[in-house]
RNA sequence: GGAGAGAUGGCUGAGUGGUUGAAAGCGGCGGUCUUGAAAACCGUUGAGUCCUUUCGGGCUCCGGGGGUUCGAAUCCCUCUCUCUCCGCCA
């Protein structure tokens, strides 16, 4: 959520910046609501002040043993106007909050302006794309004889799920283990395990709700509604919701493995083949909770940590700075890591690293105590995949295939595979 | 699933209708003392928000929501969560 004060001060500038993302900020509507809010709030607070004063007078009079009948008569009349004003104010406040909750974050000044993903900027490329002197197979064809079973998954659940058997299941588990080990041992992350079902407050905090409800799997139980997490960013980031953290505790760096559940309602017909875009996939997530002044350094750091995994796996990739139009709702700046997929002859997203600045922190009321002022201040939150495990598996199959459609295990993974060097049927 | 007890400031914990935004302690911050530190002592210390150029003032908040009342941390209803005991269970 944006700072309402910022919009009040300069709605036009905010609107312009939001427009670079292809989103519209209805300045007129905001100002209308804001004017109503202001008028009503002042009136309401005056009435409340009056009521409080009268109540005090009653109390004092009673304490002195005076007769209070007349005083009570006066005060009773105030009740209706107060209640009426209160209702109106609450209504406007609710509308204003809903309005604010739907506004995306403001892009950082370093984010390239663009109209579509075509305007994303290549920051750097690591290694040349894998060259194979035969026609590469895609991961579906490679995986089928090795135990990648979409038919079984369809029977159990439906489309966009996968069953992995034998060495493929093991390879996925090895990847998870490997990534967590690197991040905890070499990058200083705290490993953390979290719930995979989250409440509405948590999803509001990280920005999935209310705007992207259709992308989530919801679980209804009696009155309450829960959601399967679309990423462990939700659970992990919300650990600091409604907290005031001591400054010396920052930065907090968490690494978390979880399954992720996405209904991908807006992506019908995209990547229908294979396990690129499934309803359920494994991900190792990195989350930073940092001092506001350090969040852009942290973004570079976090991104480099995700890159390190690709480097150790020796998978060619490139780093993209997303342009304004391609930014996620909560992000002020995002680097996507794209891994080379020989079968598609192109780079595909395997990690997305974002600085949300205080956008999520404001929704969550996640703060730290500034030692200089002693006052609580919003933290900055960042998150990034380190990496999407399912897509990493795909990348390994495709980049490490040989002519016989056998898969060579990257060196760093071999210890995690009991020394296995090749996967074959 | 059954029975009971709770939820108060960064933390522990008092407070059952009228200056209680809340005692006390811990922690934090400032100071005295000390060569320095510790200890001791003194002072200070909740959050959000609105109005105001400043000074300052107001409002809201004692798990969430609703109600009673002139007035609610305190009474009533409801939900959530935590703890104890019994049952069941990976």
PDB file of C-alpha atoms in Angstrom, chain A residues 56-313:
ATOM      1  CA  UNK A  56     -16.534  13.488  32.606  1.00  0.00           C
ATOM      2  CA  UNK A  57     -18.758  16.196  33.996  1.00  0.00           C
ATOM      3  CA  UNK A  58     -21.345  13.619  34.951  1.00  0.00           C
ATOM      4  CA  UNK A  59     -18.722  11.599  36.701  1.00  0.00           C
ATOM      5  CA  UNK A  60     -17.366  14.586  38.595  1.00  0.00           C
ATOM      6  CA  UNK A  61     -20.821  15.805  39.585  1.00  0.00           C
ATOM      7  CA  UNK A  62     -21.753  12.364  40.866  1.00  0.00           C
ATOM      8  CA  UNK A  63     -18.575  12.150  42.859  1.00  0.00           C
ATOM      9  CA  UNK A  64     -19.532  15.387  44.592  1.00  0.00           C
ATOM     10  CA  UNK A  65     -22.985  14.011  45.263  1.00  0.00           C
ATOM     11  CA  UNK A  66     -24.721  16.558  43.027  1.00  0.00           C
ATOM     12  CA  UNK A  67     -27.898  15.867  41.094  1.00  0.00           C
ATOM     13  CA  UNK A  68     -27.069  14.876  37.506  1.00  0.00           C
ATOM     14  CA  UNK A  69     -30.545  14.440  35.972  1.00  0.00           C
ATOM     15  CA  UNK A  70     -30.392  17.660  33.993  1.00  0.00           C
ATOM     16  CA  UNK A  71     -26.918  16.939  32.677  1.00  0.00           C
ATOM     17  CA  UNK A  72     -27.969  13.486  31.532  1.00  0.00           C
ATOM     18  CA  UNK A  73     -30.912  14.943  29.615  1.00  0.00           C
ATOM     19  CA  UNK A  74     -28.563  17.165  27.587  1.00  0.00           C
ATOM     20  CA  UNK A  75     -26.126  14.453  26.728  1.00  0.00           C
ATOM     21  CA  UNK A  76     -28.687  11.925  25.581  1.00  0.00           C
ATOM     22  CA  UNK A  77     -29.580  14.089  22.592  1.00  0.00           C
ATOM     23  CA  UNK A  78     -26.043  13.967  21.248  1.00  0.00           C
ATOM     24  CA  UNK A  79     -26.100  10.238  20.789  1.00  0.00           C
ATOM     25  CA  UNK A  80     -27.973  10.153  17.477  1.00  0.00           C
ATOM     26  CA  UNK A  81     -25.860  12.697  15.573  1.00  0.00           C
ATOM     27  CA  UNK A  82     -22.739  10.990  16.793  1.00  0.00           C
ATOM     28  CA  UNK A  83     -23.899   7.576  15.703  1.00  0.00           C
ATOM     29  CA  UNK A  84     -24.989   8.898  12.335  1.00  0.00           C
ATOM     30  CA  UNK A  85     -21.669  10.668  11.720  1.00  0.00           C
ATOM     31  CA  UNK A  86     -19.779   7.606  12.839  1.00  0.00           C
ATOM     32  CA  UNK A  87     -21.564   5.412  10.314  1.00  0.00           C
ATOM     33  CA  UNK A  88     -20.923   7.832   7.468  1.00  0.00           C
ATOM     34  CA  UNK A  89     -17.287   8.182   8.410  1.00  0.00           C
ATOM     35  CA  UNK A  90     -16.773   4.430   8.616  1.00  0.00           C
ATOM     36  CA  UNK A  91     -18.316   4.002   5.202  1.00  0.00           C
ATOM     37  CA  UNK A  92     -16.052   6.580   3.580  1.00  0.00           C
ATOM     38  CA  UNK A  93     -13.021   5.223   5.420  1.00  0.00           C
ATOM     39  CA  UNK A  94     -13.784   1.710   4.189  1.00  0.00           C
ATOM     40  CA  UNK A  95     -14.137   2.922   0.611  1.00  0.00           C
ATOM     41  CA  UNK A  96     -10.893   4.844   0.890  1.00  0.00           C
ATOM     42  CA  UNK A  97      -9.070   1.809   2.253  1.00  0.00           C
ATOM     43  CA  UNK A  98     -10.415  -0.390  -0.524  1.00  0.00           C
ATOM     44  CA  UNK A  99      -9.303   2.207  -3.035  1.00  0.00           C
ATOM     45  CA  UNK A 100      -5.798   2.384  -1.573  1.00  0.00           C
ATOM     46  CA  UNK A 101      -5.508  -1.407  -1.366  1.00  0.00           C
ATOM     47  CA  UNK A 102      -5.905  -1.670  -5.144  1.00  0.00           C
ATOM     48  CA  UNK A 103      -3.132   0.761  -6.101  1.00  0.00           C
ATOM     49  CA  UNK A 104       0.122  -0.941  -7.148  1.00  0.00           C
ATOM     50  CA  UNK A 105       3.543   0.100  -5.916  1.00  0.00           C
ATOM     51  CA  UNK A 106       5.425   3.012  -7.468  1.00  0.00           C
ATOM     52  CA  UNK A 107       8.305   1.866  -9.687  1.00  0.00           C
ATOM     53  CA  UNK A 108      11.793   2.814  -8.527  1.00  0.00           C
ATOM     54  CA  UNK A 109      13.470   5.495 -10.622  1.00  0.00           C
ATOM     55  CA  UNK A 110      15.983   2.972 -11.970  1.00  0.00           C
ATOM     56  CA  UNK A 111      13.246   0.790 -13.485  1.00  0.00           C
ATOM     57  CA  UNK A 112      13.143   1.045 -17.288  1.00  0.00           C
ATOM     58  CA  UNK A 113       9.915   2.535 -18.611  1.00  0.00           C
ATOM     59  CA  UNK A 114       8.156   0.129 -20.922  1.00  0.00           C
ATOM     60  CA  UNK A 115       4.894  -1.043 -22.379  1.00  0.00           C
ATOM     61  CA  UNK A 116       5.335  -4.802 -22.243  1.00  0.00           C
ATOM     62  CA  UNK A 117       7.762  -7.540 -21.307  1.00  0.00           C
ATOM     63  CA  UNK A 118       9.553  -6.795 -24.580  1.00  0.00           C
ATOM     64  CA  UNK A 119      10.881  -3.647 -22.928  1.00  0.00           C
ATOM     65  CA  UNK A 120      12.608  -5.541 -20.126  1.00  0.00           C
ATOM     66  CA  UNK A 121      16.302  -4.846 -20.106  1.00  0.00           C
ATOM     67  CA  UNK A 122      19.099  -7.416 -20.175  1.00  0.00           C
ATOM     68  CA  UNK A 123      21.455  -6.594 -17.314  1.00  0.00           C
ATOM     69  CA  UNK A 124      23.945  -9.412 -17.754  1.00  0.00           C
ATOM     70  CA  UNK A 125      24.256 -12.825 -19.296  1.00  0.00           C
ATOM     71  CA  UNK A 126      26.114 -15.743 -17.749  1.00  0.00           C
ATOM     72  CA  UNK A 127      27.621 -18.341 -20.091  1.00  0.00           C
ATOM     73  CA  UNK A 128      26.643 -18.938 -23.685  1.00  0.00           C
ATOM     74  CA  UNK A 129      23.408 -20.819 -24.352  1.00  0.00           C
ATOM     75  CA  UNK A 130      23.983 -24.573 -24.238  1.00  0.00           C
ATOM     76  CA  UNK A 131      25.019 -25.914 -27.651  1.00  0.00           C
ATOM     77  CA  UNK A 132      23.891 -29.437 -28.469  1.00  0.00           C
ATOM     78  CA  UNK A 133      24.970 -31.112 -31.672  1.00  0.00           C
ATOM     79  CA  UNK A 134      21.665 -32.927 -32.011  1.00  0.00           C
ATOM     80  CA  UNK A 135      18.048 -31.838 -31.901  1.00  0.00           C
ATOM     81  CA  UNK A 136      17.264 -31.299 -28.224  1.00  0.00           C
ATOM     82  CA  UNK A 137      14.215 -32.947 -26.743  1.00  0.00           C
ATOM     83  CA  UNK A 138      12.011 -31.041 -24.378  1.00  0.00           C
ATOM     84  CA  UNK A 139      11.642 -32.003 -20.736  1.00  0.00           C
ATOM     85  CA  UNK A 140       8.345 -33.791 -21.342  1.00  0.00           C
ATOM     86  CA  UNK A 141       9.863 -36.194 -23.881  1.00  0.00           C
ATOM     87  CA  UNK A 142      13.010 -36.560 -21.824  1.00  0.00           C
ATOM     88  CA  UNK A 143      11.096 -37.056 -18.607  1.00  0.00           C
ATOM     89  CA  UNK A 144       8.502 -39.543 -19.781  1.00  0.00           C
ATOM     90  CA  UNK A 145      10.739 -42.644 -19.781  1.00  0.00           C
ATOM     91  CA  UNK A 146      12.357 -41.483 -16.532  1.00  0.00           C
ATOM     92  CA  UNK A 147       9.158 -41.205 -14.537  1.00  0.00           C
ATOM     93  CA  UNK A 148       7.606 -37.832 -15.310  1.00  0.00           C
ATOM     94  CA  UNK A 149       3.964 -38.891 -15.375  1.00  0.00           C
ATOM     95  CA  UNK A 150       1.301 -36.375 -16.330  1.00  0.00           C
ATOM     96  CA  UNK A 151      -1.358 -39.033 -16.918  1.00  0.00           C
ATOM     97  CA  UNK A 152      -1.177 -40.240 -13.329  1.00  0.00           C
ATOM     98  CA  UNK A 153      -1.333 -36.662 -12.071  1.00  0.00           C
ATOM     99  CA  UNK A 154      -4.332 -35.915 -14.265  1.00  0.00           C
ATOM    100  CA  UNK A 155      -6.108 -38.933 -12.839  1.00  0.00           C
ATOM    101  CA  UNK A 156      -5.390 -37.911  -9.265  1.00  0.00           C
ATOM    102  CA  UNK A 157      -6.017 -34.180  -9.620  1.00  0.00           C
ATOM    103  CA  UNK A 158      -6.480 -32.885 -13.155  1.00  0.00           C
ATOM    104  CA  UNK A 159      -4.532 -30.826 -15.632  1.00  0.00           C
ATOM    105  CA  UNK A 160      -1.396 -28.921 -14.633  1.00  0.00           C
ATOM    106  CA  UNK A 161      -0.093 -31.340 -12.052  1.00  0.00           C
ATOM    107  CA  UNK A 162       2.760 -33.802 -12.249  1.00  0.00           C
ATOM    108  CA  UNK A 163       3.814 -37.100 -10.698  1.00  0.00           C
ATOM    109  CA  UNK A 164       7.560 -37.659 -10.520  1.00  0.00           C
ATOM    110  CA  UNK A 165       8.916 -41.146  -9.956  1.00  0.00           C
ATOM    111  CA  UNK A 166      12.214 -42.650  -8.985  1.00  0.00           C
ATOM    112  CA  UNK A 167      15.326 -40.630  -9.899  1.00  0.00           C
ATOM    113  CA  UNK A 168      13.306 -37.603 -10.972  1.00  0.00           C
ATOM    114  CA  UNK A 169      11.585 -37.389  -7.589  1.00  0.00           C
ATOM    115  CA  UNK A 170      14.974 -37.796  -6.005  1.00  0.00           C
ATOM    116  CA  UNK A 171      16.492 -35.135  -8.234  1.00  0.00           C
ATOM    117  CA  UNK A 172      13.831 -32.661  -7.194  1.00  0.00           C
ATOM    118  CA  UNK A 173      14.493 -33.415  -3.530  1.00  0.00           C
ATOM    119  CA  UNK A 174      18.232 -33.114  -4.129  1.00  0.00           C
ATOM    120  CA  UNK A 175      17.742 -29.685  -5.680  1.00  0.00           C
ATOM    121  CA  UNK A 176      15.805 -28.468  -2.668  1.00  0.00           C
ATOM    122  CA  UNK A 177      18.424 -29.760  -0.291  1.00  0.00           C
ATOM    123  CA  UNK A 178      21.259 -28.321  -2.333  1.00  0.00           C
ATOM    124  CA  UNK A 179      19.726 -24.860  -2.596  1.00  0.00           C
ATOM    125  CA  UNK A 180      18.918 -24.614   1.102  1.00  0.00           C
ATOM    126  CA  UNK A 181      22.423 -25.770   1.990  1.00  0.00           C
ATOM    127  CA  UNK A 182      24.053 -23.138  -0.195  1.00  0.00           C
ATOM    128  CA  UNK A 183      21.912 -20.336   1.167  1.00  0.00           C
ATOM    129  CA  UNK A 184      22.349 -21.299   4.806  1.00  0.00           C
ATOM    130  CA  UNK A 185      26.044 -22.184   4.640  1.00  0.00           C
ATOM    131  CA  UNK A 186      27.340 -19.602   2.197  1.00  0.00           C
ATOM    132  CA  UNK A 187      24.835 -16.763   2.182  1.00  0.00           C
ATOM    133  CA  UNK A 188      23.905 -16.486   5.852  1.00  0.00           C
ATOM    134  CA  UNK A 189      20.222 -17.321   5.671  1.00  0.00           C
ATOM    135  CA  UNK A 190      18.138 -18.711   8.493  1.00  0.00           C
ATOM    136  CA  UNK A 191      16.255 -21.795   7.399  1.00  0.00           C
ATOM    137  CA  UNK A 192      12.605 -21.634   8.244  1.00  0.00           C
ATOM    138  CA  UNK A 193       9.552 -23.877   7.957  1.00  0.00           C
ATOM    139  CA  UNK A 194       6.118 -22.300   7.696  1.00  0.00           C
ATOM    140  CA  UNK A 195       2.417 -23.105   7.205  1.00  0.00           C
ATOM    141  CA  UNK A 196       1.328 -23.666   3.608  1.00  0.00           C
ATOM    142  CA  UNK A 197      -2.172 -22.436   4.362  1.00  0.00           C
ATOM    143  CA  UNK A 198      -2.506 -18.761   5.190  1.00  0.00           C
ATOM    144  CA  UNK A 199      -5.333 -16.513   6.321  1.00  0.00           C
ATOM    145  CA  UNK A 200      -6.726 -13.530   4.452  1.00  0.00           C
ATOM    146  CA  UNK A 201      -4.792 -11.017   6.567  1.00  0.00           C
ATOM    147  CA  UNK A 202      -1.513 -12.605   5.508  1.00  0.00           C
ATOM    148  CA  UNK A 203      -2.433 -12.547   1.830  1.00  0.00           C
ATOM    149  CA  UNK A 204      -3.491  -8.956   2.169  1.00  0.00           C
ATOM    150  CA  UNK A 205      -0.154  -8.179   3.811  1.00  0.00           C
ATOM    151  CA  UNK A 206       1.938  -9.368   0.893  1.00  0.00           C
ATOM    152  CA  UNK A 207      -0.491  -7.942  -1.664  1.00  0.00           C
ATOM    153  CA  UNK A 208      -2.177 -10.987  -3.196  1.00  0.00           C
ATOM    154  CA  UNK A 209      -5.503  -9.909  -1.732  1.00  0.00           C
ATOM    155  CA  UNK A 210      -7.872  -8.336  -2.499  1.00  0.00           C
ATOM    156  CA  UNK A 211      -6.868  -7.850  -6.129  1.00  0.00           C
ATOM    157  CA  UNK A 212      -5.608 -11.282  -7.154  1.00  0.00           C
ATOM    158  CA  UNK A 213      -8.039 -13.580  -5.405  1.00  0.00           C
ATOM    159  CA  UNK A 214      -8.746 -15.518  -8.607  1.00  0.00           C
ATOM    160  CA  UNK A 215      -5.108 -16.650  -8.764  1.00  0.00           C
ATOM    161  CA  UNK A 216      -5.372 -18.401  -5.414  1.00  0.00           C
ATOM    162  CA  UNK A 217      -6.795 -21.668  -4.204  1.00  0.00           C
ATOM    163  CA  UNK A 218      -9.208 -20.897  -1.388  1.00  0.00           C
ATOM    164  CA  UNK A 219     -10.275 -23.172   1.410  1.00  0.00           C
ATOM    165  CA  UNK A 220     -13.558 -22.389   3.087  1.00  0.00           C
ATOM    166  CA  UNK A 221     -14.219 -23.567   6.612  1.00  0.00           C
ATOM    167  CA  UNK A 222     -17.251 -22.235   8.437  1.00  0.00           C
ATOM    168  CA  UNK A 223     -16.972 -18.446   8.480  1.00  0.00           C
ATOM    169  CA  UNK A 224     -13.274 -18.145   7.826  1.00  0.00           C
ATOM    170  CA  UNK A 225     -11.493 -18.365   4.524  1.00  0.00           C
ATOM    171  CA  UNK A 226      -7.995 -19.697   4.078  1.00  0.00           C
ATOM    172  CA  UNK A 227      -5.722 -19.907   1.078  1.00  0.00           C
ATOM    173  CA  UNK A 228      -3.055 -22.260  -0.147  1.00  0.00           C
ATOM    174  CA  UNK A 229       0.072 -20.141  -0.384  1.00  0.00           C
ATOM    175  CA  UNK A 230       1.056 -19.184  -3.947  1.00  0.00           C
ATOM    176  CA  UNK A 231       4.618 -18.744  -2.639  1.00  0.00           C
ATOM    177  CA  UNK A 232       6.191 -19.041   0.798  1.00  0.00           C
ATOM    178  CA  UNK A 233       6.929 -15.330   0.504  1.00  0.00           C
ATOM    179  CA  UNK A 234       3.434 -14.985   1.976  1.00  0.00           C
ATOM    180  CA  UNK A 235       4.078 -17.041   5.095  1.00  0.00           C
ATOM    181  CA  UNK A 236       7.653 -15.945   5.640  1.00  0.00           C
ATOM    182  CA  UNK A 237       7.134 -12.218   5.135  1.00  0.00           C
ATOM    183  CA  UNK A 238       4.092 -12.212   7.392  1.00  0.00           C
ATOM    184  CA  UNK A 239       6.224 -13.427  10.267  1.00  0.00           C
ATOM    185  CA  UNK A 240       7.005  -9.763  10.903  1.00  0.00           C
ATOM    186  CA  UNK A 241       3.414  -8.563  10.516  1.00  0.00           C
ATOM    187  CA  UNK A 242       2.349  -6.325  13.414  1.00  0.00           C
ATOM    188  CA  UNK A 243       5.811  -6.496  14.911  1.00  0.00           C
ATOM    189  CA  UNK A 244       8.226  -3.809  16.015  1.00  0.00           C
ATOM    190  CA  UNK A 245      11.722  -5.196  15.525  1.00  0.00           C
ATOM    191  CA  UNK A 246      14.783  -3.864  17.308  1.00  0.00           C
ATOM    192  CA  UNK A 247      17.138  -2.258  14.810  1.00  0.00           C
ATOM    193  CA  UNK A 248      20.047  -4.518  15.714  1.00  0.00           C
ATOM    194  CA  UNK A 249      17.998  -7.544  14.610  1.00  0.00           C
ATOM    195  CA  UNK A 250      18.041  -6.330  11.004  1.00  0.00           C
ATOM    196  CA  UNK A 251      18.530  -7.581   8.421  1.00  0.00           C
ATOM    197  CA  UNK A 252      16.506 -10.767   8.732  1.00  0.00           C
ATOM    198  CA  UNK A 253      17.284 -13.257   5.975  1.00  0.00           C
ATOM    199  CA  UNK A 254      15.109 -16.332   5.610  1.00  0.00           C
ATOM    200  CA  UNK A 255      15.307 -19.273   3.244  1.00  0.00           C
ATOM    201  CA  UNK A 256      12.240 -21.452   3.001  1.00  0.00           C
ATOM    202  CA  UNK A 257      11.255 -24.436   0.927  1.00  0.00           C
ATOM    203  CA  UNK A 258       7.578 -24.958   0.237  1.00  0.00           C
ATOM    204  CA  UNK A 259       5.141 -26.173  -2.312  1.00  0.00           C
ATOM    205  CA  UNK A 260       3.354 -23.323  -4.077  1.00  0.00           C
ATOM    206  CA  UNK A 261      -0.222 -23.402  -5.297  1.00  0.00           C
ATOM    207  CA  UNK A 262      -1.503 -21.217  -8.100  1.00  0.00           C
ATOM    208  CA  UNK A 263      -4.735 -21.393  -9.937  1.00  0.00           C
ATOM    209  CA  UNK A 264      -3.193 -19.354 -12.788  1.00  0.00           C
ATOM    210  CA  UNK A 265      -6.660 -18.253 -13.776  1.00  0.00           C
ATOM    211  CA  UNK A 266      -5.308 -15.743 -16.248  1.00  0.00           C
ATOM    212  CA  UNK A 267      -2.982 -18.095 -18.082  1.00  0.00           C
ATOM    213  CA  UNK A 268      -5.236 -20.589 -19.838  1.00  0.00           C
ATOM    214  CA  UNK A 269      -3.559 -21.882 -22.948  1.00  0.00           C
ATOM    215  CA  UNK A 270      -0.061 -20.795 -21.868  1.00  0.00           C
ATOM    216  CA  UNK A 271       2.535 -23.482 -21.287  1.00  0.00           C
ATOM    217  CA  UNK A 272      -0.073 -26.189 -21.165  1.00  0.00           C
ATOM    218  CA  UNK A 273       2.544 -28.828 -21.906  1.00  0.00           C
ATOM    219  CA  UNK A 274       4.903 -30.033 -19.224  1.00  0.00           C
ATOM    220  CA  UNK A 275       5.729 -28.729 -15.798  1.00  0.00           C
ATOM    221  CA  UNK A 276       6.592 -25.126 -16.592  1.00  0.00           C
ATOM    222  CA  UNK A 277       3.281 -23.801 -15.318  1.00  0.00           C
ATOM    223  CA  UNK A 278       1.567 -26.124 -12.861  1.00  0.00           C
ATOM    224  CA  UNK A 279      -0.996 -25.632 -10.125  1.00  0.00           C
ATOM    225  CA  UNK A 280       1.511 -27.040  -7.647  1.00  0.00           C
ATOM    226  CA  UNK A 281       5.264 -26.664  -7.675  1.00  0.00           C
ATOM    227  CA  UNK A 282       8.202 -26.598  -5.278  1.00  0.00           C
ATOM    228  CA  UNK A 283      10.120 -23.451  -4.596  1.00  0.00           C
ATOM    229  CA  UNK A 284      12.986 -22.340  -2.388  1.00  0.00           C
ATOM    230  CA  UNK A 285      12.279 -18.769  -1.424  1.00  0.00           C
ATOM    231  CA  UNK A 286      14.562 -16.033  -0.108  1.00  0.00           C
ATOM    232  CA  UNK A 287      13.133 -13.223   2.019  1.00  0.00           C
ATOM    233  CA  UNK A 288      14.922 -10.193   3.420  1.00  0.00           C
ATOM    234  CA  UNK A 289      13.550  -7.829   6.050  1.00  0.00           C
ATOM    235  CA  UNK A 290      15.831  -4.796   6.025  1.00  0.00           C
ATOM    236  CA  UNK A 291      16.470  -1.221   7.044  1.00  0.00           C
ATOM    237  CA  UNK A 292      14.891   1.129   4.461  1.00  0.00           C
ATOM    238  CA  UNK A 293      18.227   2.627   3.469  1.00  0.00           C
ATOM    239  CA  UNK A 294      19.671  -0.768   2.640  1.00  0.00           C
ATOM    240  CA  UNK A 295      16.961  -2.334   0.539  1.00  0.00           C
ATOM    241  CA  UNK A 296      18.511  -1.667  -2.843  1.00  0.00           C
ATOM    242  CA  UNK A 297      21.826  -3.128  -1.767  1.00  0.00           C
ATOM    243  CA  UNK A 298      19.849  -6.057  -0.418  1.00  0.00           C
ATOM    244  CA  UNK A 299      18.124  -6.516  -3.785  1.00  0.00           C
ATOM    245  CA  UNK A 300      21.489  -6.862  -5.532  1.00  0.00           C
ATOM    246  CA  UNK A 301      22.649  -9.241  -2.838  1.00  0.00           C
ATOM    247  CA  UNK A 302      19.532 -11.387  -2.924  1.00  0.00           C
ATOM    248  CA  UNK A 303      19.648 -11.565  -6.709  1.00  0.00           C
ATOM    249  CA  UNK A 304      23.287 -12.622  -6.624  1.00  0.00           C
ATOM    250  CA  UNK A 305      22.371 -15.397  -4.177  1.00  0.00           C
ATOM    251  CA  UNK A 306      19.798 -16.774  -6.594  1.00  0.00           C
ATOM    252  CA  UNK A 307      22.292 -16.456  -9.438  1.00  0.00           C
ATOM    253  CA  UNK A 308      24.836 -18.411  -7.453  1.00  0.00           C
ATOM    254  CA  UNK A 309      22.605 -21.482  -7.590  1.00  0.00           C
ATOM    255  CA  UNK A 310      22.424 -21.313 -11.374  1.00  0.00           C
ATOM    256  CA  UNK A 311      26.176 -20.835 -11.558  1.00  0.00           C
ATOM    257  CA  UNK A 312      26.877 -23.808  -9.341  1.00  0.00           C
ATOM    258  CA  UNK A 313      24.502 -25.885 -11.443  1.00  0.00           C
TER     259      UNK A 313
END
